Tab-separated table of C-alpha atoms in Angstrom:
chain	number	residue	atom	x	y	z
A	1	LEU	CA	-25.601	5.262	-51.996
A	2	MET	CA	-22.771	4.290	-49.713
A	3	SER	CA	-23.009	5.690	-46.227
A	4	THR	CA	-20.096	7.800	-45.032
A	5	PRO	CA	-18.392	6.160	-42.042
A	6	SER	CA	-18.609	8.239	-38.888
A	7	PRO	CA	-15.313	9.767	-37.750
A	8	PRO	CA	-13.590	8.125	-34.785
A	9	PRO	CA	-14.450	9.711	-31.418
A	10	SER	CA	-12.086	12.413	-30.204
A	11	PRO	CA	-10.555	12.681	-26.754
A	12	SER	CA	-12.603	14.725	-24.301
A	13	PRO	CA	-11.894	18.486	-24.135
A	14	SER	CA	-10.071	17.985	-20.828
A	15	THR	CA	-7.864	15.283	-22.336
A	16	GLN	CA	-7.133	17.434	-25.392
A	17	VAL	CA	-5.939	20.243	-23.104
A	18	VAL	CA	-3.824	17.745	-21.134
A	19	SER	CA	-2.314	16.393	-24.383
A	20	ILE	CA	-1.275	19.856	-25.507
A	21	SER	CA	0.217	20.592	-22.092
A	22	LEU	CA	2.103	17.289	-21.909
A	23	GLU	CA	3.448	17.541	-25.447
A	24	SER	CA	4.663	21.090	-24.741
A	25	ALA	CA	6.405	19.932	-21.548
A	26	LEU	CA	7.823	16.963	-23.451
A	27	ASP	CA	9.289	19.238	-26.130
A	28	CYS	CA	11.024	21.235	-23.408
A	29	ALA	CA	12.434	18.128	-21.702
A	30	ALA	CA	13.565	16.645	-25.037
A	31	ARG	CA	15.432	19.852	-25.952
A	32	GLN	CA	17.190	19.792	-22.588
A	33	LEU	CA	18.204	16.181	-23.175
A	34	GLN	CA	19.533	16.949	-26.658
A	35	SER	CA	21.469	20.000	-25.436
A	36	GLY	CA	23.256	17.954	-22.770
A	37	LEU	CA	21.563	19.674	-19.834
A	38	LEU	CA	20.100	16.273	-18.925
A	39	SER	CA	21.663	12.830	-19.042
A	40	VAL	CA	20.084	9.410	-19.295
A	41	THR	CA	21.075	8.049	-15.892
A	42	GLU	CA	21.603	4.375	-15.166
A	43	LEU	CA	19.067	3.743	-12.401
A	44	ASP	CA	19.981	1.560	-9.440
A	45	SER	CA	17.759	-0.904	-7.597
A	46	SER	CA	16.728	1.483	-4.836
A	47	VAL	CA	13.048	2.274	-5.478
A	48	LYS	CA	13.138	5.723	-3.881
A	49	GLU	CA	16.373	6.731	-5.585
A	50	LYS	CA	15.190	5.236	-8.856
A	51	ALA	CA	12.051	7.356	-8.823
A	52	SER	CA	14.055	10.458	-7.973
A	53	LYS	CA	16.629	9.856	-10.712
A	54	PHE	CA	13.921	8.988	-13.241
A	55	ASN	CA	12.151	12.291	-12.611
A	56	ALA	CA	15.455	14.195	-12.746
A	57	SER	CA	16.641	12.462	-15.922
A	58	THR	CA	13.414	13.491	-17.688
A	59	GLY	CA	13.639	17.123	-16.618
A	60	GLY	CA	10.761	16.712	-14.179
A	61	TYR	CA	8.491	15.453	-16.966
A	62	GLU	CA	7.640	12.287	-15.040
A	63	GLU	CA	6.137	14.385	-12.238
A	64	THR	CA	4.200	16.506	-14.735
A	65	TYR	CA	2.872	13.438	-16.520
A	66	LYS	CA	1.704	11.772	-13.291
A	67	ALA	CA	0.000	14.981	-12.127
A	68	GLU	CA	-1.972	15.271	-15.371
A	69	LEU	CA	-2.871	11.580	-15.303
A	70	ASP	CA	-4.163	11.958	-11.747
A	71	ARG	CA	-6.160	15.027	-12.763
A	72	LEU	CA	-7.874	13.158	-15.576
A	73	SER	CA	-8.543	10.193	-13.296
A	74	ALA	CA	-10.209	12.492	-10.772
A	75	SER	CA	-12.367	14.028	-13.493
A	76	LEU	CA	-13.554	10.607	-14.698
A	77	SER	CA	-14.250	9.503	-11.123
A	78	ALA	CA	-16.348	12.619	-10.549
A	79	SER	CA	-18.376	11.940	-13.702
A	80	ALA	CA	-19.003	8.344	-12.659
A	81	HIS	CA	-19.969	9.437	-9.155
A	82	THR	CA	-22.523	11.870	-10.616
A	83	ILE	CA	-24.141	9.089	-12.653
A	84	GLU	CA	-24.103	6.794	-9.626
A	85	SER	CA	-25.852	9.470	-7.509
A	86	LYS	CA	-28.527	9.893	-10.167
A	87	ALA	CA	-29.061	6.120	-10.346
A	88	ARG	CA	-29.297	5.889	-6.559
A	89	ALA	CA	-31.891	8.705	-6.439
A	90	LEU	CA	-33.876	7.101	-9.262
A	91	LEU	CA	-33.907	3.750	-7.456
A	92	LEU	CA	-35.237	5.352	-4.270
A	93	ARG	CA	-37.977	7.118	-6.254
A	94	ALA	CA	-38.913	3.974	-8.198
A	95	ASP	CA	-39.015	1.943	-5.007
A	96	ALA	CA	-41.268	4.483	-3.286
A	97	LEU	CA	-43.639	4.581	-6.269
A	98	ALA	CA	-43.747	0.779	-6.454
A	99	LYS	CA	-45.032	0.777	-2.868
A	100	SER	CA	-47.652	3.482	-3.518
A	101	THR	CA	-51.346	2.617	-3.504
A	102	SER	CA	-52.260	4.056	-6.892
A	103	PRO	CA	-49.408	3.831	-9.419
A	104	SER	CA	-50.040	4.896	-13.014
A	105	ILE	CA	-48.625	3.610	-16.287
A	106	ASP	CA	-47.340	7.123	-17.073
A	107	VAL	CA	-45.072	6.934	-14.040
A	108	SER	CA	-43.566	3.677	-15.301
A	109	VAL	CA	-42.909	5.196	-18.712
A	110	ASP	CA	-41.213	8.220	-17.135
A	111	LEU	CA	-39.021	6.029	-14.906
A	112	ARG	CA	-37.944	3.879	-17.861
A	113	ALA	CA	-37.046	7.006	-19.831
A	114	GLN	CA	-34.865	8.267	-16.965
A	115	ALA	CA	-33.196	4.861	-16.548
A	116	LYS	CA	-32.531	4.711	-20.292
A	117	ALA	CA	-30.981	8.190	-20.188
A	118	LEU	CA	-28.633	7.082	-17.390
A	119	THR	CA	-27.676	3.993	-19.391
A	120	THR	CA	-26.840	6.186	-22.389
A	121	GLU	CA	-24.836	8.557	-20.181
A	122	LEU	CA	-22.878	5.671	-18.664
A	123	LEU	CA	-22.110	4.130	-22.059
A	124	ARG	CA	-20.918	7.505	-23.312
A	125	LEU	CA	-18.577	7.814	-20.316
A	126	HIS	CA	-17.308	4.264	-20.863
A	127	LYS	CA	-16.504	4.907	-24.522
A	128	GLN	CA	-14.951	8.288	-23.751
A	129	THR	CA	-12.736	6.670	-21.113
A	130	ASP	CA	-11.445	4.220	-23.716
A	131	VAL	CA	-10.676	7.037	-26.165
A	132	ASP	CA	-8.930	9.105	-23.490
A	133	ALA	CA	-6.894	6.058	-22.429
A	134	GLN	CA	-5.665	5.579	-25.998
A	135	GLU	CA	-4.578	9.229	-26.156
A	136	LEU	CA	-2.602	8.851	-22.928
A	137	ARG	CA	-0.976	5.695	-24.284
A	138	ARG	CA	0.089	7.705	-27.333
A	139	ILE	CA	1.653	10.401	-25.144
A	140	ALA	CA	3.398	7.777	-22.979
A	141	ALA	CA	4.918	6.035	-26.017
A	142	LEU	CA	6.029	9.403	-27.403
A	143	ALA	CA	7.679	10.320	-24.090
A	144	ASP	CA	9.577	7.024	-23.939
A	145	ARG	CA	10.825	7.525	-27.482
A	146	ARG	CA	11.898	11.147	-27.141
A	147	LEU	CA	13.363	10.871	-23.623
A	148	CYS	CA	15.083	7.519	-24.198
A	149	THR	CA	13.321	5.900	-21.213
A	150	GLY	CA	12.641	2.474	-22.732
A	151	ARG	CA	9.036	1.663	-21.843
A	152	ASP	CA	8.940	3.373	-18.438
A	153	PHE	CA	6.118	5.794	-19.244
A	154	GLU	CA	4.082	3.141	-21.042
A	155	GLU	CA	4.400	0.714	-18.135
A	156	MET	CA	3.538	3.430	-15.612
A	157	THR	CA	0.404	4.261	-17.612
A	158	GLU	CA	-0.736	0.643	-17.906
A	159	ARG	CA	-0.333	0.150	-14.155
A	160	ARG	CA	-2.555	3.173	-13.562
A	161	PHE	CA	-5.147	1.826	-15.986
A	162	GLU	CA	-5.503	-1.335	-13.899
A	163	SER	CA	-7.376	0.617	-11.222
A	164	SER	CA	-10.397	2.876	-10.900
A	165	PRO	CA	-11.680	4.826	-12.814
A	166	TRP	CA	-10.076	3.313	-15.894
A	167	GLN	CA	-11.278	-0.215	-15.145
A	168	VAL	CA	-14.948	-0.318	-16.180
A	169	ASP	CA	-15.572	-3.455	-14.096
A	170	GLN	CA	-15.226	-1.386	-10.958
A	171	ILE	CA	-17.040	1.937	-11.293
A	172	GLY	CA	-19.328	1.061	-14.211
A	173	GLY	CA	-20.124	-2.372	-12.835
A	174	SER	CA	-21.346	-0.939	-9.555
A	175	ILE	CA	-23.702	1.426	-11.374
A	176	VAL	CA	-25.039	-1.551	-13.341
A	177	VAL	CA	-26.019	-3.101	-9.996
A	178	LEU	CA	-28.061	0.020	-9.210
A	179	LEU	CA	-29.665	0.087	-12.659
A	180	SER	CA	-30.587	-3.583	-12.376
A	181	ASP	CA	-32.540	-2.796	-9.205
A	182	VAL	CA	-34.063	0.296	-10.817
A	183	TYR	CA	-35.507	-1.829	-13.621
A	184	SER	CA	-36.666	-4.462	-11.111
A	185	ALA	CA	-38.591	-1.747	-9.234
A	186	ILE	CA	-40.063	-0.510	-12.519
A	187	ARG	CA	-41.231	-4.024	-13.403
A	188	GLU	CA	-42.853	-4.336	-9.968
A	189	LEU	CA	-44.624	-1.040	-10.599
A	190	GLU	CA	-45.772	-2.140	-14.061
A	191	THR	CA	-47.070	-5.452	-12.704
A	192	LYS	CA	-48.963	-3.652	-9.968
A	193	THR	CA	-50.485	-1.240	-12.481
A	194	LYS	CA	-51.649	-4.050	-14.775
A	195	SER	CA	-53.146	-6.066	-11.913
A	196	GLU	CA	-55.354	-3.203	-10.727
A	197	GLY	CA	-59.046	-3.781	-11.422
A	198	ARG	CA	-58.729	-7.521	-11.909
A	199	GLN	CA	-58.564	-10.523	-9.660
A	200	GLU	CA	-55.152	-10.967	-8.115
A	201	ASP	CA	-53.159	-13.892	-9.509
A	202	LYS	CA	-52.439	-16.840	-7.293
A	203	GLU	CA	-48.997	-16.997	-5.777
A	204	TRP	CA	-46.541	-18.759	-8.058
A	205	VAL	CA	-45.275	-22.076	-6.740
A	206	ALA	CA	-41.968	-23.439	-7.989
A	207	PRO	CA	-42.160	-26.867	-9.676
A	208	THR	CA	-40.707	-29.832	-7.844
A	209	SER	CA	-38.664	-30.839	-10.873
A	210	PHE	CA	-37.455	-29.105	-14.010
A	211	GLU	CA	-35.020	-29.466	-16.878
A	212	ARG	CA	-32.285	-26.882	-17.032
A	213	VAL	CA	-31.460	-25.437	-20.446
A	214	THR	CA	-28.479	-23.121	-20.815
A	215	THR	CA	-27.613	-20.976	-23.810
A	216	LYS	CA	-24.196	-19.339	-23.914
A	217	TYR	CA	-23.387	-16.303	-25.998
A	218	TRP	CA	-19.886	-15.130	-26.850
A	219	VAL	CA	-19.467	-11.362	-26.885
A	220	SER	CA	-16.328	-9.423	-27.729
A	221	ASP	CA	-14.864	-7.380	-24.876
A	222	GLU	CA	-15.585	-4.073	-26.591
A	223	HIS	CA	-19.334	-4.837	-26.682
A	224	LEU	CA	-19.645	-6.705	-23.391
A	225	TYR	CA	-20.510	-3.696	-21.258
A	226	GLU	CA	-23.205	-2.528	-23.684
A	227	VAL	CA	-24.759	-6.005	-23.728
A	228	LEU	CA	-24.836	-6.095	-19.936
A	229	LEU	CA	-26.528	-2.699	-19.707
A	230	SER	CA	-29.092	-3.747	-22.309
A	231	SER	CA	-29.799	-7.014	-20.501
A	232	VAL	CA	-30.674	-5.492	-17.121
A	233	GLN	CA	-33.527	-3.581	-18.752
A	234	ASP	CA	-35.457	-6.849	-19.027
A	235	LEU	CA	-33.688	-9.296	-16.726
A	236	PRO	CA	-32.304	-8.629	-13.240
A	237	LEU	CA	-28.732	-9.515	-12.412
A	238	LEU	CA	-28.487	-12.854	-10.666
A	239	VAL	CA	-26.198	-12.855	-7.655
A	240	TYR	CA	-25.756	-16.165	-5.883
A	241	GLY	CA	-26.858	-15.977	-2.259
A	242	LYS	CA	-29.261	-13.091	-2.932
A	243	LYS	CA	-32.993	-13.886	-2.940
A	244	GLY	CA	-35.629	-12.087	-4.971
A	245	GLY	CA	-35.294	-9.718	-7.909
A	246	ARG	CA	-33.376	-7.038	-5.987
A	247	ILE	CA	-29.687	-6.991	-5.138
A	248	LEU	CA	-29.390	-4.044	-2.751
A	249	ASN	CA	-31.256	-3.511	0.479
A	250	GLN	CA	-32.498	-0.090	1.615
A	251	LYS	CA	-29.440	0.492	3.787
A	252	GLU	CA	-27.080	-0.118	0.870
A	253	VAL	CA	-29.111	2.129	-1.446
A	254	ARG	CA	-29.186	5.015	1.028
A	255	SER	CA	-25.536	4.625	2.027
A	256	THR	CA	-23.422	7.715	1.370
A	257	ASP	CA	-20.039	5.989	1.555
A	258	SER	CA	-17.838	5.388	-1.464
A	259	SER	CA	-18.461	1.642	-1.805
A	260	LEU	CA	-20.107	2.131	-5.180
A	261	ALA	CA	-17.680	4.726	-6.470
A	262	ASN	CA	-14.587	2.655	-5.750
A	263	GLY	CA	-16.103	-0.562	-7.059
A	264	ALA	CA	-16.115	-2.434	-3.734
A	265	LEU	CA	-19.811	-3.253	-4.050
A	266	TRP	CA	-19.420	-4.686	-7.525
A	267	THR	CA	-16.349	-6.763	-6.741
A	268	SER	CA	-18.085	-8.182	-3.674
A	269	PHE	CA	-20.764	-9.666	-5.938
A	270	VAL	CA	-18.825	-10.920	-8.949
A	271	THR	CA	-15.232	-11.624	-9.795
A	272	SER	CA	-15.466	-9.832	-13.125
A	273	ILE	CA	-17.999	-8.320	-15.479
A	274	SER	CA	-17.738	-11.361	-17.781
A	275	SER	CA	-18.991	-13.755	-15.116
A	276	VAL	CA	-22.496	-12.259	-15.062
């Protein structure tokens, strides 16, 4: 029997509401343009005047579009911030348990389950962001076609997508840093649990010489983020200049500023997600 292919993911409920609202406003602006109430104005080189004329020549649709785009961006940022807060709290708990005197294997299993749930939640948000972005691109192209604005709406949209929260390297990448440390703490806890009741191993001493072997894997962009999230479950991120299996110190983990949410932490470690 041939399996039925799963239907493509739909835009989020918020994006569906925004689409309906924008298409309704676009219909109104297009009718005004066709009736002669609006005119396609030749825009001059003055940035301020150009923006004003552009908004006027589209019946105010440009302002409506930007407002809805900002609203969706804020919603995605809030979702990412929620996941980041959960990951931060989980790291603090895992770190405290790793330092406890009597850890149990059940605790490690529970922590891994919570970390896995956060990974799934983050991947879902990443994929939903892509779907929502495609829907906004569709609306932008439709607006340019119906309002005779060339590619103005499409270009405006792509510029917005170059920044947070649409760029996964920034928000998502910073959460990956947290999850990498979460799994490092879990491995410390598991090692401590296994070593209980038996003679402690001697401290590992690095060899004086070794042969370096490198294996490179090529991953398509659409799967790169998923591969990275899967990798940190077993291997910590390597950041040059950072010693040990952890990336963040206690001060960075407990910080309440927006360095994680706006991607500053991630970009301070790597130039892009593909360089890890």
